[in-house]
Coordinates of C-alpha atoms in Angstrom, one line a residue:
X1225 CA 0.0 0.0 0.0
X1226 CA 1.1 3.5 0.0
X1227 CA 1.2 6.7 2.0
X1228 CA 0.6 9.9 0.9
X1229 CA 1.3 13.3 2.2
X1230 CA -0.9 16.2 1.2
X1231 CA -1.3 19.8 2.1
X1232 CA -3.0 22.8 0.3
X1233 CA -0.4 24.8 0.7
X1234 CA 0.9 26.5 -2.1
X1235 CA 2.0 4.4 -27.1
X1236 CA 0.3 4.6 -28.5
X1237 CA 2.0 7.4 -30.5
X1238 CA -1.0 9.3 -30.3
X1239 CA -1.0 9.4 -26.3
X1240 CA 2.8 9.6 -26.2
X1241 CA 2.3 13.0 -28.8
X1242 CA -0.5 14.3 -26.5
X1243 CA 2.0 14.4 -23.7
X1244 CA 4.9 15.4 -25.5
X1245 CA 2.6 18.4 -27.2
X1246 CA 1.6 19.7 -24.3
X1247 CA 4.7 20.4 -22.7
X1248 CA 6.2 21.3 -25.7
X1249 CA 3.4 24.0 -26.3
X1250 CA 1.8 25.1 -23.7
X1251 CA 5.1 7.6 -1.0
X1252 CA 6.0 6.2 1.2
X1253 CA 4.9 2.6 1.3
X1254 CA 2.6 1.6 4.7
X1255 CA 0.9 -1.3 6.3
X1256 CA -2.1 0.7 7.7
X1257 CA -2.6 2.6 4.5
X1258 CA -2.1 6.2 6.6
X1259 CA -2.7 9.6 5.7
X1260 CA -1.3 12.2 7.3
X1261 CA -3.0 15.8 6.5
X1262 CA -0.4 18.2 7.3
X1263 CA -1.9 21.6 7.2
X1264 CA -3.7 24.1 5.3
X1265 CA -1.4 27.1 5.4
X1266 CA -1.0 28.9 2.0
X1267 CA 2.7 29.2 1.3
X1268 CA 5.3 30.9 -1.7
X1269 CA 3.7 34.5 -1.1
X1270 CA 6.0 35.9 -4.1
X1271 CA 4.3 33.5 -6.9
X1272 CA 1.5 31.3 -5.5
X1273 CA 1.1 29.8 -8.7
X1274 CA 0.0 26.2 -7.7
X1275 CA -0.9 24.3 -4.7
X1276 CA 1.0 21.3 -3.5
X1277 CA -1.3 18.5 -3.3
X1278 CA 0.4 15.5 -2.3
X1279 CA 3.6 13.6 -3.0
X1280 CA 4.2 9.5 -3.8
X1281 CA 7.9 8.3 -3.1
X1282 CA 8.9 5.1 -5.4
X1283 CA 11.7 3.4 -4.2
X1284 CA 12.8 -0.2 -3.4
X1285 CA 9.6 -1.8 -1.4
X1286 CA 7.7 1.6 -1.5
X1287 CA 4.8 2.9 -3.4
X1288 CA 4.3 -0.4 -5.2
X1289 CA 7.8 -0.9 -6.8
X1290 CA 8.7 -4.7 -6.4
X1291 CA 11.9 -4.5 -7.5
X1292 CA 15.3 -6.1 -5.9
X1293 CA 17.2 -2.8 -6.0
X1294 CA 20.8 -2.8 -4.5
X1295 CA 22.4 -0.4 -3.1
X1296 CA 24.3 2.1 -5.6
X1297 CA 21.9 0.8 -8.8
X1298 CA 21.2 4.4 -9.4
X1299 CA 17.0 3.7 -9.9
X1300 CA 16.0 6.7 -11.2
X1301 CA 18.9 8.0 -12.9
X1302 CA 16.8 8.9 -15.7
X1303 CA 12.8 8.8 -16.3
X1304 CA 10.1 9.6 -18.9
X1305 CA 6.6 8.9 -19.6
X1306 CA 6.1 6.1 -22.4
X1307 CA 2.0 6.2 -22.8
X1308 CA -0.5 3.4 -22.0
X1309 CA 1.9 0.5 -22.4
X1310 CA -0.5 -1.5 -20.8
X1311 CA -4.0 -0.5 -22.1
X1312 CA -5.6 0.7 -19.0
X1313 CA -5.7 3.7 -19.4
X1314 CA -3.1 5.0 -17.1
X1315 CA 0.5 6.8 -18.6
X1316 CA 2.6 4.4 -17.6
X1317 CA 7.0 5.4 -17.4
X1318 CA 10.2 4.2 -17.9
X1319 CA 13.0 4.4 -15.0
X1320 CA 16.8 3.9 -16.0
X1321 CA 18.9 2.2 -13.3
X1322 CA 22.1 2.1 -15.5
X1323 CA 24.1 0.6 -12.2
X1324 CA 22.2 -2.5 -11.8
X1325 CA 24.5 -5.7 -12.0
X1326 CA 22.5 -8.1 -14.1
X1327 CA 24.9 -10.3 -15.7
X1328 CA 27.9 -8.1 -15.3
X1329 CA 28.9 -5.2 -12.9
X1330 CA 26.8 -1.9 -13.8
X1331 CA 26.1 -3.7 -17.3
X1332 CA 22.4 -1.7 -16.4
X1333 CA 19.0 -2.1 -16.6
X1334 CA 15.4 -0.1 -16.8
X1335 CA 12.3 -0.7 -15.6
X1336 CA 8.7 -0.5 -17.3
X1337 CA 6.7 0.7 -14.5
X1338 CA 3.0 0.4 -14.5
X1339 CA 1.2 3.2 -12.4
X1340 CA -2.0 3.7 -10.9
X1341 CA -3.7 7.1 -11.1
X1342 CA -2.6 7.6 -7.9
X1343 CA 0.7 7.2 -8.3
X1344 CA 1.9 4.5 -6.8
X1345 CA 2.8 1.4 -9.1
X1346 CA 0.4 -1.4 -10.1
X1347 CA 3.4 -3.8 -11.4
X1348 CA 7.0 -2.9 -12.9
X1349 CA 8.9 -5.2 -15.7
X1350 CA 13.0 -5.1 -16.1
X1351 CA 14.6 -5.3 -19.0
X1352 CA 18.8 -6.5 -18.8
X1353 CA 21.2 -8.8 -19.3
X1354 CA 19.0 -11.5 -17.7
X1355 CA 15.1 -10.4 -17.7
X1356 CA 12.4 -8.6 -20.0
X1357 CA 13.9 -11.0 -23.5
X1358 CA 16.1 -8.1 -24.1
X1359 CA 18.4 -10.4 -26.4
X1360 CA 21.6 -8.5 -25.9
X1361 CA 24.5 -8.8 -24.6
X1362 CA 25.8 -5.7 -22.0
X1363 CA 29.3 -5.3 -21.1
X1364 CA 30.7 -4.6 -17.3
X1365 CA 30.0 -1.0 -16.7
X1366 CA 28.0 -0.5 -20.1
X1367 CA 25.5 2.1 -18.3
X1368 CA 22.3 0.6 -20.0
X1369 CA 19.9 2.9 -18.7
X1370 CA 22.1 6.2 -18.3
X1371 CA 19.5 7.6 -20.6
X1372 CA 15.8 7.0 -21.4
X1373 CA 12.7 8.6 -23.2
X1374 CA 9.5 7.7 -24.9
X1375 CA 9.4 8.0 -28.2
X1376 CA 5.4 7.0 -28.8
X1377 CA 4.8 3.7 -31.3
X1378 CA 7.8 3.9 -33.8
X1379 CA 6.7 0.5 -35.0
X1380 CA 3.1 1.3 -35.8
X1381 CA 2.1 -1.5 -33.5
X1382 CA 0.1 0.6 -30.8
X1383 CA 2.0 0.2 -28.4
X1384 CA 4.9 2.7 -27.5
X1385 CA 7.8 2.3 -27.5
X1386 CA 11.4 3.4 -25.8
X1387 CA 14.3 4.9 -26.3
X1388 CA 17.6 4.0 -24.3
X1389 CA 21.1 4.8 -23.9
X1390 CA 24.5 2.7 -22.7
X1391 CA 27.6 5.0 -22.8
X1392 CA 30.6 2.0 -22.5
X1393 CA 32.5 3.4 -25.5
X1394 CA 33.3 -0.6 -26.2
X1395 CA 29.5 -0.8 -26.3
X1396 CA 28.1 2.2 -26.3
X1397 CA 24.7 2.8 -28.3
X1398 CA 21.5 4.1 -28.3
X1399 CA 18.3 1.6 -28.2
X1400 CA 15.1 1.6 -29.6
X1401 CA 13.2 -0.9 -27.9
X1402 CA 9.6 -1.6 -28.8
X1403 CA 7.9 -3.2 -26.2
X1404 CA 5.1 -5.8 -25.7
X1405 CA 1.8 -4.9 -24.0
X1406 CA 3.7 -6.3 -20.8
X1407 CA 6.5 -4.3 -21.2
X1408 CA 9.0 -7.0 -22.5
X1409 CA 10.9 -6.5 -25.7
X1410 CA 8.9 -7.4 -28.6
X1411 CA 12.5 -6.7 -30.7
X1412 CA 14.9 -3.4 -30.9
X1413 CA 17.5 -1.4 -33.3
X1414 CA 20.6 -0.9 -32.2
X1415 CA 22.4 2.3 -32.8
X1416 CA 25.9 2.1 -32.1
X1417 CA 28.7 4.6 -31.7
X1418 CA 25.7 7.3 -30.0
X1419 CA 26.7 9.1 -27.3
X1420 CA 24.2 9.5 -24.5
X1421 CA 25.0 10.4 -21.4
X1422 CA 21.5 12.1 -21.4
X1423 CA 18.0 12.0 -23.4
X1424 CA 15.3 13.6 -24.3
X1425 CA 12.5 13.5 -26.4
X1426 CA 11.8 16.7 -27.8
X1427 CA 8.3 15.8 -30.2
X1428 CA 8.5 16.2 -33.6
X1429 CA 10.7 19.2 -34.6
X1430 CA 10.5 18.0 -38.4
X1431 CA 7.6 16.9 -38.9
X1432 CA 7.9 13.6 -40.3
X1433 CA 5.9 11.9 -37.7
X1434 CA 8.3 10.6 -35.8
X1435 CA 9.4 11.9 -32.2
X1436 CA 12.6 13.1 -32.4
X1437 CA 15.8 12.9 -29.4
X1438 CA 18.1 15.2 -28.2
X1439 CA 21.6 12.8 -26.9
X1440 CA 23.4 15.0 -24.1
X1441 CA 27.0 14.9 -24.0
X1442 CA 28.4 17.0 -20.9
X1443 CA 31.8 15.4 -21.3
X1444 CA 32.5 16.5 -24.7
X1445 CA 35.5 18.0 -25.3
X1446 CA 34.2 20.5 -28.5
X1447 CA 35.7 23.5 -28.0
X1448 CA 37.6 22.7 -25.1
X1449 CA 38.3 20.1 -22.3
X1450 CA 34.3 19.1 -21.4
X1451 CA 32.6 22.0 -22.8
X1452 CA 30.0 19.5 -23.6
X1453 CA 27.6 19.4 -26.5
X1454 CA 24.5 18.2 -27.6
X1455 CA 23.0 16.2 -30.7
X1456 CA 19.7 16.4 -32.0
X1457 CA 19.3 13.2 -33.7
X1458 CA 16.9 12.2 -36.3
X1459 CA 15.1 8.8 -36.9
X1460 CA 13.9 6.6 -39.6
X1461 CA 10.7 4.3 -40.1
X1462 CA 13.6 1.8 -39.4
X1463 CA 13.9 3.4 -36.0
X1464 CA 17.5 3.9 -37.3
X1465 CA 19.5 7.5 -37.0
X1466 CA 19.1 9.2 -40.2
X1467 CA 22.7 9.1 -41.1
X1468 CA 24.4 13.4 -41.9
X1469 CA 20.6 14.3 -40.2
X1470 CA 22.4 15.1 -36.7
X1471 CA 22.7 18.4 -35.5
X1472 CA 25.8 18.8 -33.5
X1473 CA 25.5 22.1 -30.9
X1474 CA 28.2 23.5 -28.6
X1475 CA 31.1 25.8 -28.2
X1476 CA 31.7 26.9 -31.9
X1477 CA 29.2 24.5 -33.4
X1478 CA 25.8 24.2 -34.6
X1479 CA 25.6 28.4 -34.5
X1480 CA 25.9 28.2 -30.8
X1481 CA 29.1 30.5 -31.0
X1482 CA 31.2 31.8 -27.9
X1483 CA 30.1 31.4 -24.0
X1484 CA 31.1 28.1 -23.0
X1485 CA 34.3 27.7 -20.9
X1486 CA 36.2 24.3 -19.9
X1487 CA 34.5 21.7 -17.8
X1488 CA 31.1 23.7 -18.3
X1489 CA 29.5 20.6 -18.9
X1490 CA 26.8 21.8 -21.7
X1491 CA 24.4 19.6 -22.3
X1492 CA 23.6 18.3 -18.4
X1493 CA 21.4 15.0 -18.3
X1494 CA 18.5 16.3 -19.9
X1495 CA 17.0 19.5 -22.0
X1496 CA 13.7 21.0 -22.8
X1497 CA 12.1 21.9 -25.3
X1498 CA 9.8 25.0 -25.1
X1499 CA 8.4 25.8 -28.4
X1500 CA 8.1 29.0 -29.4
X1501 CA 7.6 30.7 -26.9
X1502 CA 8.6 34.3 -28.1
X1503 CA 6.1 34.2 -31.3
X1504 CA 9.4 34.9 -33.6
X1505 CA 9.1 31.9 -36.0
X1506 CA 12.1 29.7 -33.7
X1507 CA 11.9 27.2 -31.3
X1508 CA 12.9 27.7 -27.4
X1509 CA 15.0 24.7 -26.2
X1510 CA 16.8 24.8 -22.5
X1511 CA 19.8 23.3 -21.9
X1512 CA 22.1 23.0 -18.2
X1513 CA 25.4 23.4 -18.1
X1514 CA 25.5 22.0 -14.7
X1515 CA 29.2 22.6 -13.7
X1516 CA 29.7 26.2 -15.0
X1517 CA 30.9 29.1 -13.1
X1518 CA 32.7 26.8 -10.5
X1519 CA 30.0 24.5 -10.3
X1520 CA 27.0 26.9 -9.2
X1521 CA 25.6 25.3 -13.0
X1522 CA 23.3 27.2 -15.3
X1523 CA 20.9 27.5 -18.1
X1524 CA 21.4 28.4 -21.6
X1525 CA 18.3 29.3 -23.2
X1526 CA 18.9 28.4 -27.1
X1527 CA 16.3 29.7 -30.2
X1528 CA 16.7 27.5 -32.7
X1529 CA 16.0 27.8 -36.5
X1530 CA 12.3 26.3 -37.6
X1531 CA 14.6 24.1 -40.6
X1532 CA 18.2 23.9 -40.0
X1533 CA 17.8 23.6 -35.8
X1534 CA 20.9 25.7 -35.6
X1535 CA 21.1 28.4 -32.7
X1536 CA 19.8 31.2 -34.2
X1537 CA 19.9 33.2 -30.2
X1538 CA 20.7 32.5 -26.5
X1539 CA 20.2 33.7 -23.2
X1540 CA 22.0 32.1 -20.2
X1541 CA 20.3 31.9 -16.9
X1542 CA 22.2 31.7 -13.2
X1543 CA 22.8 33.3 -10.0
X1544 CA 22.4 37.0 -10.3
X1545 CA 21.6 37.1 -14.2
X1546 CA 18.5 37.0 -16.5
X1547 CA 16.2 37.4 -13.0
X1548 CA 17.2 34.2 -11.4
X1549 CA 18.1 35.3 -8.2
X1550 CA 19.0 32.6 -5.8
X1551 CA 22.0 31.8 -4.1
X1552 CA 23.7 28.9 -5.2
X1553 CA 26.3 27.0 -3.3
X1554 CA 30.2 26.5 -4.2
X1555 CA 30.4 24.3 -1.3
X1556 CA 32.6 21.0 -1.9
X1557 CA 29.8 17.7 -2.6
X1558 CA 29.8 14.6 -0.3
X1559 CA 30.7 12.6 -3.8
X1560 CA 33.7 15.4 -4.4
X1561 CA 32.7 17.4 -6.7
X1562 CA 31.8 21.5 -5.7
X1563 CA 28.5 23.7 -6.3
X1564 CA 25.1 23.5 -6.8
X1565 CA 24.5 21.9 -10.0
X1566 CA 21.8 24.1 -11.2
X1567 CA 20.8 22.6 -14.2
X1568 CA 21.4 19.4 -14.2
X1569 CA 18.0 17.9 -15.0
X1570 CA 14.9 19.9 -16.3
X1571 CA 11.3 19.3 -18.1
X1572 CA 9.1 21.4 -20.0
X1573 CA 6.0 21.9 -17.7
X1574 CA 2.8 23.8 -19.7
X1575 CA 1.6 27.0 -18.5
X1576 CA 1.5 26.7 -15.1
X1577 CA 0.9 30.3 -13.9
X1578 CA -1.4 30.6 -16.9
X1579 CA 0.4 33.6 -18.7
X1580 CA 0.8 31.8 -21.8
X1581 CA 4.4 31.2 -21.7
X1582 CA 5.7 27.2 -21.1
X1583 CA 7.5 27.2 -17.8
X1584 CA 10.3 25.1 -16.9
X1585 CA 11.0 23.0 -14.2
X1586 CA 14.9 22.3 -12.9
X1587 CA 17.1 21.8 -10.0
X1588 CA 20.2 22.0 -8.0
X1589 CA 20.7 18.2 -6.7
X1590 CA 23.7 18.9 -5.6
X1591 CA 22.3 22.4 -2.9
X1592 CA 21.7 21.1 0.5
X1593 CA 19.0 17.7 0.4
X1594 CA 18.8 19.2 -3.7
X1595 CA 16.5 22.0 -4.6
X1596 CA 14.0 21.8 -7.5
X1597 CA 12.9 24.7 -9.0
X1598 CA 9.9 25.6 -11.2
X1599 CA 11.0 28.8 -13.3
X1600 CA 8.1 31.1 -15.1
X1601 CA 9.4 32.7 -17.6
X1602 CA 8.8 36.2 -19.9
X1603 CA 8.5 35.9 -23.6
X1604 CA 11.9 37.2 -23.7
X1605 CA 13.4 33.4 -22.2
X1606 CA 14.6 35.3 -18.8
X1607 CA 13.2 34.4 -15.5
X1608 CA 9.9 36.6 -14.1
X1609 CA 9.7 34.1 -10.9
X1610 CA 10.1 31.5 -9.3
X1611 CA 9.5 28.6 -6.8
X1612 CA 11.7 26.8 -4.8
X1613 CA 10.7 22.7 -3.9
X1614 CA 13.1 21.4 -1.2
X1615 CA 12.7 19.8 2.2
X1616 CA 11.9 23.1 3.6
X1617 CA 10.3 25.2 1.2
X1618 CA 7.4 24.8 -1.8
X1619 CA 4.5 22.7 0.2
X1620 CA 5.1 19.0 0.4
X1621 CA 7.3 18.5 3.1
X1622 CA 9.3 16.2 1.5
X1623 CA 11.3 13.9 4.1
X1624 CA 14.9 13.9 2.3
X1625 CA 17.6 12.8 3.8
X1626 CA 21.3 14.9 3.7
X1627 CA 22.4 13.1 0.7
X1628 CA 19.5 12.4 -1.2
X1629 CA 20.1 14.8 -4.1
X1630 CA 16.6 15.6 -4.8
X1631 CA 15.9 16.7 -8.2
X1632 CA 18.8 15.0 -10.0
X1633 CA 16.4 14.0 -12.7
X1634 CA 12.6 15.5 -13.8
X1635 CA 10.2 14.3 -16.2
X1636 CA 7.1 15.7 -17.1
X1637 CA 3.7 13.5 -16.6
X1638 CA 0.6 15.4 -16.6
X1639 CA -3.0 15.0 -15.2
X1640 CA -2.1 11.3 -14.3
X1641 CA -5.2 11.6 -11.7
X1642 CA -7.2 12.6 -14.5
X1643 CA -8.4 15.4 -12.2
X1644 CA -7.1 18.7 -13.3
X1645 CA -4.1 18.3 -11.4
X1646 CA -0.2 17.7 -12.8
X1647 CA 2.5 15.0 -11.6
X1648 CA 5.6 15.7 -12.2
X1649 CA 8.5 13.2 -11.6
X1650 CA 11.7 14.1 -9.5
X1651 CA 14.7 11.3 -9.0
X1652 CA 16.9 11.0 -5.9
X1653 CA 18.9 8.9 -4.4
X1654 CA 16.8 7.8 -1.6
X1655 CA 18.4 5.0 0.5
X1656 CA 21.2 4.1 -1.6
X1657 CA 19.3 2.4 -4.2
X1658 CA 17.7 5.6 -5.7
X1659 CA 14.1 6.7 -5.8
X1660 CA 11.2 8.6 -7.7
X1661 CA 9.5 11.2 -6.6
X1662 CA 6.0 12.1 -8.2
X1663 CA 4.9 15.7 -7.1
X1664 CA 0.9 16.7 -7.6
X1665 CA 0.6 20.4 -8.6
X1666 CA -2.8 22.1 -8.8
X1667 CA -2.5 25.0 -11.0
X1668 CA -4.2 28.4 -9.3
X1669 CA -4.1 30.6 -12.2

């Protein structure tokens, strides 16, 4: 069963392009089944733009997941919704866990996980070395799993299907998997030689009816020593890479110019895409550069051509600059590294405060027990507001323990209640195994 906390405080291809359209335009587990009602108090004075409804935690025995997780299999490294996998009418996701020893030390895995409206998790299917009839063979510390998406039903079949990364360079590809109703591989194409240390889907910027991927690259070395860099990568009925279709962006490439200094990291672990959300004929996309300016991380906001995707304008967003005005730490990281991290993970999330303008959702994993952040924007890509979601602050009282780096991946679900209300999904690294956090907003405006 599964425990909730509230307060009221502050594919089907067609399904999986409903989802993907809309952000592109626009739990602890119990034996008594308790509810604790935590109070009433309206909070965030300076925005107010939603209410926090309630909060489901998905981790290893929790919120429905039946899942042998060991510790360090990073569950939740990487998430997206897939559609109704399933048929019952209920988005279902995809959850990387590309440390999971299956067959071979961090060869990877995912998980098909089949939700309730609620969300908690009705059943979950792996897919690795050894379950799911994933017929493939992954190397010791092949990463299968670093990166996942949905890219709706690429095989006309009705059911969607998934896209997912493994970064070994002696292995290292990029996966389309089409799945069975029951979330086993029906069969897959292999891309090889794809770097991926991220992904996202970004709908169909071409319009050839095919969703279309964005493969992050933070290590890249364009430009300088790990820059980073991201590909936009095109697919065929084949669910093959369209071979010269990639678009290549970073420091001197792909239009993007000057801005990017070493060990920036451009690119982070996932970006968003906006849509136009200026009115000037390009499209908005967001991208982290999670280890810039010391490690404090940041956002560059890119406008990309309608035909060529080339960087046609950008913005960058961090402490101090284009209204983002929270302090971000420099501090030195339990796992070594220094700063916040601002940027490491982000999702397109509608119109929340109802101005017409797509807002974005990100975080700071790496600030205190990690800080998400929702960020409404002006036409003009710079920030007008926004709301902090931490352990403290933004309504749901999260219980987050020191390390837990809250907000180190998001995806976007939607009205998953079917209610009016919108779930968005936060990864952590919960007890060692990692964790999923799904977040019910309620829109005010």
């Amino acid at each position: 069963m599964i425990t909730v906390f509230y307060t009221f405080k502050k594919s089907k291809l067609f399904l999986s392009m409903i989802l993907i359209a809309f952000t592109f335009f626009s739990c602890n587990n119990s034996d008594d089944s308790t509810e604790e009602i935590i109070d009433d108090e309206v909070i965030n004075d300076d925005a107010m733009f939603y209410q926090a409804e309630s909060f489901v935690t998905i981790e290893n025995g929790l919120g429905g997941l039946d899942a042998d997780l060991e510790f360090g299999d990073r569950f939740g490294r990487d998430h997206d919704v897939i559609g109704d996998v399933d048929g019952d009418g209920v988005i279902d996701y995809v959850i990387g866990a590309r440390s999971d020893d299956d067959g071979e030390v961090d060869a990877g895995a995912v998980y098909i996980l089949f939700m309730n409206s609620d969300g908690s998790v009705s059943s979950n299917q792996k897919i690795s070395n050894l379950e799911g009839g994933f017929n493939e063979t992954l190397l010791e510390g092949n990463f299968f799993g670093y990166g996942v998406a949905g890219v709706g039903d690429y095989n006309d079949d009705g059911i969607p299907d998934i896209a997912v990364s493994a970064t070994n360079s002696t292995n290292r590809a990029l996966y389309i998997i089409h799945l069975n109703s029951d979330g086993t591989v029906k069969n897959f194409v292999k891309n090889s030689n794809i770097i991926a240390q991220g992904l996202s889907a970004i709908g169909d910027i071409n319009n050839d009816g095919r969703i279309d991927l964005v493969a992050c690259e933070p290590s890249s070395d364009l430009g300088g020593t790990s820059r980073g860099a991201i590909n936009i990568l095109f697919l065929d009925d084949d669910s093959q890479v369209v071979s010269g279709s990639t678009v290549n962006i970073g420091s001197g490439s792909g239009g993007f110019g000057e801005g990017l200094e070493d060990n920036d990291q451009f690119g982070g672990r996932e970006v968003a895409m906006l849509g136009d959300i200026d009115n000037d004929g390009t499209l908005e996309m967001a991208v982290g550069a999670f280890t810039s300016d010391g490690g404090k991380g940041a956002i560059w906001m890119l406008s990309l051509n309608s035909t060529t995707f080339n960087v046609e304008s950008k913005l960058k967003i961090t402490e101090g600059l284009n209204g983002f005005t929270e302090t971000l730490d420099l501090e030195e990281n339990p796992n070594g590294t220094f700063g916040a991290h601002f940027g490491h993970a982000m999702c397109a999330a509608g119109d929340i405060d109802g101005d017409g303008i797509t807002d974005l959702v990100t975080g700071a994993n790496q600030q205190n027990e990690g800080n998400g952040y929702i960020l409404y924007l002006n036409a003009d890509k710079t920030v007008k507001t926004f709301d902090k979601i931490s352990a403290t602050e933004g309504g749901f009282d999260l219980v987050l323990d020191p390390d837990d780096r809250f907000a180190r991946s998001i995806s976007y679900v939607g009205d998953l209640k079917g209610d009016g209300s919108i779930a968005i999904n936060f990864g952590g690294i919960g007890p060692g195994t990692g964790a999923l956090y799904t977040l019910f907003f309620r829109p005010i405006n």
